[in-house]
Amino acid sequence: MENSNLESWRALPAAQQPDWPDPAALHSTLSALASAPPLVFARECDTLLDRLGEVARGKAFLLQGGDCAETLDSVSAESVRNKLEVLLQMAAVLTYAAAVPVVKVGRLAGQYAKPRSQPTETRDGVTLPSYRGDAVNGLEFTARSRDPDPARLQRVYHASAATLNLLRALTASGHADLDHVHEWNRDFVALSPAGRRYERLADEIDAALGFIRACGMNTSTLRTTEVFASHEALLLDYESALVRTDPDTGRRYALSGHMIWIGERTRQLHGAHVAFAAQVSNPVGVKLGPDAGADDVRALIDRLDPHRTPGRLTFVARMGRGRVREQLPGLVEAVRTTGAEVVWACDPMHGNTFTAPSGHKTRHFDDILDEITGFFEVHRALGSHPGGVHVELTGEDVTECVGGGNEVLSDQLHLRYETACDPRLNRGQSMDLAFRVAEWYSAEKRRLTPPRPGPVATDPSAMPARADYAASLT
């Protein structure tokens, strides 16, 4: 990583930063965070880097998902458990279908800030600052709520610590037991209107688990799992306050999370966000919208991955279903010319957002599937690895995205529209997505596997008689 002054980003343009009204209060909060314990550990970040390196080499798959925007009021054991469960369920299906390990990364324990297209919002003639996530201000449309408050940064720190503690406890205590996870998937298949479509795959996973047991291996040994935390590193004051230097290696890490990413609105090559990310050793993601060009990705690699470390950089394509097949190939080819081993992931959410007649921002499940399909098709055509998916989801039965096996209709969006910002897939839609991706992998296996030679025709009269032969076994 770069050895320049960590604070050098402050001299560069920093997009999407709040206009904090009280500099003294901000300084006090940042000082407290700078002396607080880190939220994660450097070795955990290095472990994730190793896992993503395997994804970049085509030997693993990345599943990254969680809330669009976490809220301080929703941090509870139940909400964390539900998010974890849906990630584990999806990962179990994908692991079987892709026949490679699935690296599980949550959008959690830090996803409290959001970029906005406009700095202000106007309702009924009243103009107030836009909601920028609970790390900055409140969702309620009042002057007091929308005023940026640096004290929220400390609340976010403590909420993230609580989330990570719950996550570690759940993954280490048997909640990730593969038998339990498969039973949850069995329940989904049994109860989902689309379940019949997925019965065959669920039966195959059953058979695989039975084979493991028959070989004398105990599936209870698969009781723990790795789940990493990630978020958009948007608020650079907060991120910088949580940078720590590893005493063993001397390298600097942003210990607000295992993986950080730079958004489509803040990926300017000479901007503050890229400069900050270049100075830390975490795995780093960059969102690429339809306007990203070949020169952009090559320059980002030179800046963020100068040593060409496999898995250091994840490019998250968010093109939209109508653009992915046209725009992505040139970017993949441009990366290939650099020699970098990056992870390619698909964000099928942000390019497919529209406003329903009810006024709710939403996404259609079929559009999401179509962008993922296009993403896979591009990589198949180019002989590269479609490394993973990056989706906004929740473990709750919300009604925010339309479509899916248990179809959510446009006129049902108001029933449980609970997101603080962008619409998320609910639990059933998330599982639908995992099974659909699994079906794609199954089809690829059939396409790539040469047909077995048929049985050689034999004259039955030439076969030797066998005393143990029984017609019922033919």
PDB file of N, CA and C in Angstrom, residues 141-189:
ATOM      1  N   PHE A 141     -38.487  13.687   8.564  1.00  0.00           N
ATOM      2  CA  PHE A 141     -38.348  14.941   7.821  1.00  0.00           C
ATOM      3  C   PHE A 141     -38.637  16.143   8.729  1.00  0.00           C
ATOM      4  N   THR A 142     -37.704  16.391   9.630  1.00  0.00           N
ATOM      5  CA  THR A 142     -37.753  17.570  10.487  1.00  0.00           C
ATOM      6  C   THR A 142     -36.360  18.189  10.519  1.00  0.00           C
ATOM      7  N   ALA A 143     -36.307  19.483  10.826  1.00  0.00           N
ATOM      8  CA  ALA A 143     -35.011  20.169  10.860  1.00  0.00           C
ATOM      9  C   ALA A 143     -34.085  19.542  11.893  1.00  0.00           C
ATOM     10  N   ARG A 144     -34.625  19.182  13.032  1.00  0.00           N
ATOM     11  CA  ARG A 144     -33.787  18.598  14.083  1.00  0.00           C
ATOM     12  C   ARG A 144     -33.243  17.238  13.660  1.00  0.00           C
ATOM     13  N   SER A 145     -34.082  16.425  13.040  1.00  0.00           N
ATOM     14  CA  SER A 145     -33.660  15.087  12.637  1.00  0.00           C
ATOM     15  C   SER A 145     -32.636  15.134  11.503  1.00  0.00           C
ATOM     16  N   ARG A 146     -32.841  16.026  10.553  1.00  0.00           N
ATOM     17  CA  ARG A 146     -31.990  16.060   9.375  1.00  0.00           C
ATOM     18  C   ARG A 146     -30.683  16.835   9.581  1.00  0.00           C
ATOM     19  N   ASP A 147     -30.513  17.470  10.723  1.00  0.00           N
ATOM     20  CA  ASP A 147     -29.271  18.188  10.990  1.00  0.00           C
ATOM     21  C   ASP A 147     -28.159  17.172  11.248  1.00  0.00           C
ATOM     22  N   PRO A 148     -27.057  17.183  10.494  1.00  0.00           N
ATOM     23  CA  PRO A 148     -25.979  16.220  10.736  1.00  0.00           C
ATOM     24  C   PRO A 148     -25.456  16.327  12.172  1.00  0.00           C
ATOM     25  N   ASP A 149     -25.317  15.168  12.820  1.00  0.00           N
ATOM     26  CA  ASP A 149     -24.926  15.115  14.231  1.00  0.00           C
ATOM     27  C   ASP A 149     -23.751  14.158  14.392  1.00  0.00           C
ATOM     28  N   PRO A 150     -22.538  14.660  14.691  1.00  0.00           N
ATOM     29  CA  PRO A 150     -21.375  13.774  14.809  1.00  0.00           C
ATOM     30  C   PRO A 150     -21.474  12.773  15.948  1.00  0.00           C
ATOM     31  N   ALA A 151     -22.329  13.010  16.937  1.00  0.00           N
ATOM     32  CA  ALA A 151     -22.498  12.031  18.013  1.00  0.00           C
ATOM     33  C   ALA A 151     -23.025  10.714  17.468  1.00  0.00           C
ATOM     34  N   ARG A 152     -23.675  10.751  16.316  1.00  0.00           N
ATOM     35  CA  ARG A 152     -24.184   9.523  15.709  1.00  0.00           C
ATOM     36  C   ARG A 152     -23.047   8.578  15.312  1.00  0.00           C
ATOM     37  N   LEU A 153     -21.873   9.115  15.033  1.00  0.00           N
ATOM     38  CA  LEU A 153     -20.750   8.267  14.647  1.00  0.00           C
ATOM     39  C   LEU A 153     -20.358   7.324  15.771  1.00  0.00           C
ATOM     40  N   GLN A 154     -20.419   7.812  17.010  1.00  0.00           N
ATOM     41  CA  GLN A 154     -20.128   6.927  18.136  1.00  0.00           C
ATOM     42  C   GLN A 154     -21.223   5.889  18.316  1.00  0.00           C
ATOM     43  N   ARG A 155     -22.461   6.280  18.082  1.00  0.00           N
ATOM     44  CA  ARG A 155     -23.551   5.306  18.176  1.00  0.00           C
ATOM     45  C   ARG A 155     -23.384   4.218  17.112  1.00  0.00           C
ATOM     46  N   VAL A 156     -22.949   4.608  15.932  1.00  0.00           N
ATOM     47  CA  VAL A 156     -22.699   3.639  14.859  1.00  0.00           C
ATOM     48  C   VAL A 156     -21.572   2.690  15.248  1.00  0.00           C
ATOM     49  N   TYR A 157     -20.527   3.227  15.833  1.00  0.00           N
ATOM     50  CA  TYR A 157     -19.407   2.387  16.281  1.00  0.00           C
ATOM     51  C   TYR A 157     -19.898   1.323  17.262  1.00  0.00           C
ATOM     52  N   HIS A 158     -20.670   1.728  18.251  1.00  0.00           N
ATOM     53  CA  HIS A 158     -21.145   0.773  19.261  1.00  0.00           C
ATOM     54  C   HIS A 158     -22.156  -0.214  18.665  1.00  0.00           C
ATOM     55  N   ALA A 159     -23.005   0.257  17.770  1.00  0.00           N
ATOM     56  CA  ALA A 159     -23.955  -0.656  17.122  1.00  0.00           C
ATOM     57  C   ALA A 159     -23.212  -1.683  16.260  1.00  0.00           C
ATOM     58  N   SER A 160     -22.163  -1.250  15.574  1.00  0.00           N
ATOM     59  CA  SER A 160     -21.378  -2.168  14.753  1.00  0.00           C
ATOM     60  C   SER A 160     -20.668  -3.198  15.620  1.00  0.00           C
ATOM     61  N   ALA A 161     -20.154  -2.747  16.777  1.00  0.00           N
ATOM     62  CA  ALA A 161     -19.497  -3.682  17.697  1.00  0.00           C
ATOM     63  C   ALA A 161     -20.488  -4.729  18.192  1.00  0.00           C
ATOM     64  N   ALA A 162     -21.703  -4.305  18.524  1.00  0.00           N
ATOM     65  CA  ALA A 162     -22.722  -5.246  18.991  1.00  0.00           C
ATOM     66  C   ALA A 162     -23.082  -6.243  17.896  1.00  0.00           C
ATOM     67  N   THR A 163     -23.213  -5.773  16.659  1.00  0.00           N
ATOM     68  CA  THR A 163     -23.536  -6.655  15.536  1.00  0.00           C
ATOM     69  C   THR A 163     -22.443  -7.692  15.325  1.00  0.00           C
ATOM     70  N   LEU A 164     -21.196  -7.250  15.359  1.00  0.00           N
ATOM     71  CA  LEU A 164     -20.078  -8.178  15.165  1.00  0.00           C
ATOM     72  C   LEU A 164     -19.998  -9.200  16.292  1.00  0.00           C
ATOM     73  N   ASN A 165     -20.262  -8.781  17.523  1.00  0.00           N
ATOM     74  CA  ASN A 165     -20.259  -9.732  18.640  1.00  0.00           C
ATOM     75  C   ASN A 165     -21.328 -10.800  18.446  1.00  0.00           C
ATOM     76  N   LEU A 166     -22.518 -10.382  18.037  1.00  0.00           N
ATOM     77  CA  LEU A 166     -23.591 -11.347  17.782  1.00  0.00           C
ATOM     78  C   LEU A 166     -23.218 -12.287  16.641  1.00  0.00           C
ATOM     79  N   LEU A 167     -22.637 -11.730  15.595  1.00  0.00           N
ATOM     80  CA  LEU A 167     -22.257 -12.529  14.440  1.00  0.00           C
ATOM     81  C   LEU A 167     -21.231 -13.585  14.827  1.00  0.00           C
ATOM     82  N   ARG A 168     -20.226 -13.184  15.597  1.00  0.00           N
ATOM     83  CA  ARG A 168     -19.199 -14.133  16.023  1.00  0.00           C
ATOM     84  C   ARG A 168     -19.795 -15.220  16.923  1.00  0.00           C
ATOM     85  N   ALA A 169     -20.681 -14.823  17.817  1.00  0.00           N
ATOM     86  CA  ALA A 169     -21.293 -15.804  18.715  1.00  0.00           C
ATOM     87  C   ALA A 169     -22.132 -16.818  17.943  1.00  0.00           C
ATOM     88  N   LEU A 170     -22.908 -16.333  16.978  1.00  0.00           N
ATOM     89  CA  LEU A 170     -23.780 -17.228  16.216  1.00  0.00           C
ATOM     90  C   LEU A 170     -22.982 -18.187  15.331  1.00  0.00           C
ATOM     91  N   THR A 171     -21.934 -17.686  14.688  1.00  0.00           N
ATOM     92  CA  THR A 171     -21.172 -18.543  13.781  1.00  0.00           C
ATOM     93  C   THR A 171     -20.292 -19.530  14.525  1.00  0.00           C
ATOM     94  N   ALA A 172     -19.999 -19.257  15.799  1.00  0.00           N
ATOM     95  CA  ALA A 172     -19.133 -20.153  16.566  1.00  0.00           C
ATOM     96  C   ALA A 172     -19.897 -21.126  17.450  1.00  0.00           C
ATOM     97  N   SER A 173     -21.222 -20.952  17.566  1.00  0.00           N
ATOM     98  CA  SER A 173     -21.978 -21.732  18.544  1.00  0.00           C
ATOM     99  C   SER A 173     -22.827 -22.832  17.934  1.00  0.00           C
ATOM    100  N   GLY A 174     -22.658 -23.100  16.640  1.00  0.00           N
ATOM    101  CA  GLY A 174     -23.427 -24.173  16.017  1.00  0.00           C
ATOM    102  C   GLY A 174     -24.600 -23.698  15.197  1.00  0.00           C
ATOM    103  N   HIS A 175     -24.850 -22.389  15.163  1.00  0.00           N
ATOM    104  CA  HIS A 175     -25.987 -21.893  14.390  1.00  0.00           C
ATOM    105  C   HIS A 175     -25.762 -22.100  12.897  1.00  0.00           C
ATOM    106  N   ALA A 176     -24.485 -22.252  12.506  1.00  0.00           N
ATOM    107  CA  ALA A 176     -24.166 -22.454  11.099  1.00  0.00           C
ATOM    108  C   ALA A 176     -24.078 -23.925  10.718  1.00  0.00           C
ATOM    109  N   ASP A 177     -24.491 -24.825  11.610  1.00  0.00           N
ATOM    110  CA  ASP A 177     -24.449 -26.259  11.338  1.00  0.00           C
ATOM    111  C   ASP A 177     -25.111 -26.557   9.998  1.00  0.00           C
ATOM    112  N   LEU A 178     -24.408 -27.292   9.132  1.00  0.00           N
ATOM    113  CA  LEU A 178     -24.886 -27.531   7.772  1.00  0.00           C
ATOM    114  C   LEU A 178     -26.220 -28.265   7.755  1.00  0.00           C
ATOM    115  N   ASP A 179     -26.421 -29.198   8.684  1.00  0.00           N
ATOM    116  CA  ASP A 179     -27.708 -29.899   8.732  1.00  0.00           C
ATOM    117  C   ASP A 179     -28.847 -28.941   9.026  1.00  0.00           C
ATOM    118  N   HIS A 180     -28.611 -28.001   9.968  1.00  0.00           N
ATOM    119  CA  HIS A 180     -29.649 -27.016  10.274  1.00  0.00           C
ATOM    120  C   HIS A 180     -29.945 -26.150   9.055  1.00  0.00           C
ATOM    121  N   VAL A 181     -28.883 -25.692   8.406  1.00  0.00           N
ATOM    122  CA  VAL A 181     -29.056 -24.815   7.252  1.00  0.00           C
ATOM    123  C   VAL A 181     -29.835 -25.532   6.155  1.00  0.00           C
ATOM    124  N   HIS A 182     -29.533 -26.805   5.921  1.00  0.00           N
ATOM    125  CA  HIS A 182     -30.244 -27.529   4.872  1.00  0.00           C
ATOM    126  C   HIS A 182     -31.707 -27.741   5.250  1.00  0.00           C
ATOM    127  N   GLU A 183     -31.996 -27.938   6.518  1.00  0.00           N
ATOM    128  CA  GLU A 183     -33.395 -28.066   6.936  1.00  0.00           C
ATOM    129  C   GLU A 183     -34.161 -26.772   6.685  1.00  0.00           C
ATOM    130  N   TRP A 184     -33.508 -25.630   6.915  1.00  0.00           N
ATOM    131  CA  TRP A 184     -34.163 -24.353   6.585  1.00  0.00           C
ATOM    132  C   TRP A 184     -34.452 -24.281   5.098  1.00  0.00           C
ATOM    133  N   ASN A 185     -33.514 -24.747   4.288  1.00  0.00           N
ATOM    134  CA  ASN A 185     -33.740 -24.734   2.845  1.00  0.00           C
ATOM    135  C   ASN A 185     -34.857 -25.695   2.450  1.00  0.00           C
ATOM    136  N   ARG A 186     -34.919 -26.833   3.134  1.00  0.00           N
ATOM    137  CA  ARG A 186     -36.010 -27.781   2.882  1.00  0.00           C
ATOM    138  C   ARG A 186     -37.359 -27.120   3.186  1.00  0.00           C
ATOM    139  N   ASP A 187     -37.417 -26.380   4.276  1.00  0.00           N
ATOM    140  CA  ASP A 187     -38.653 -25.668   4.626  1.00  0.00           C
ATOM    141  C   ASP A 187     -39.025 -24.671   3.531  1.00  0.00           C
ATOM    142  N   PHE A 188     -38.014 -23.966   3.001  1.00  0.00           N
ATOM    143  CA  PHE A 188     -38.291 -23.012   1.923  1.00  0.00           C
ATOM    144  C   PHE A 188     -38.872 -23.724   0.714  1.00  0.00           C
ATOM    145  N   VAL A 189     -38.275 -24.835   0.323  1.00  0.00           N
ATOM    146  CA  VAL A 189     -38.756 -25.576  -0.848  1.00  0.00           C
ATOM    147  C   VAL A 189     -40.173 -26.076  -0.619  1.00  0.00           C
TER     148      VAL A 189
END
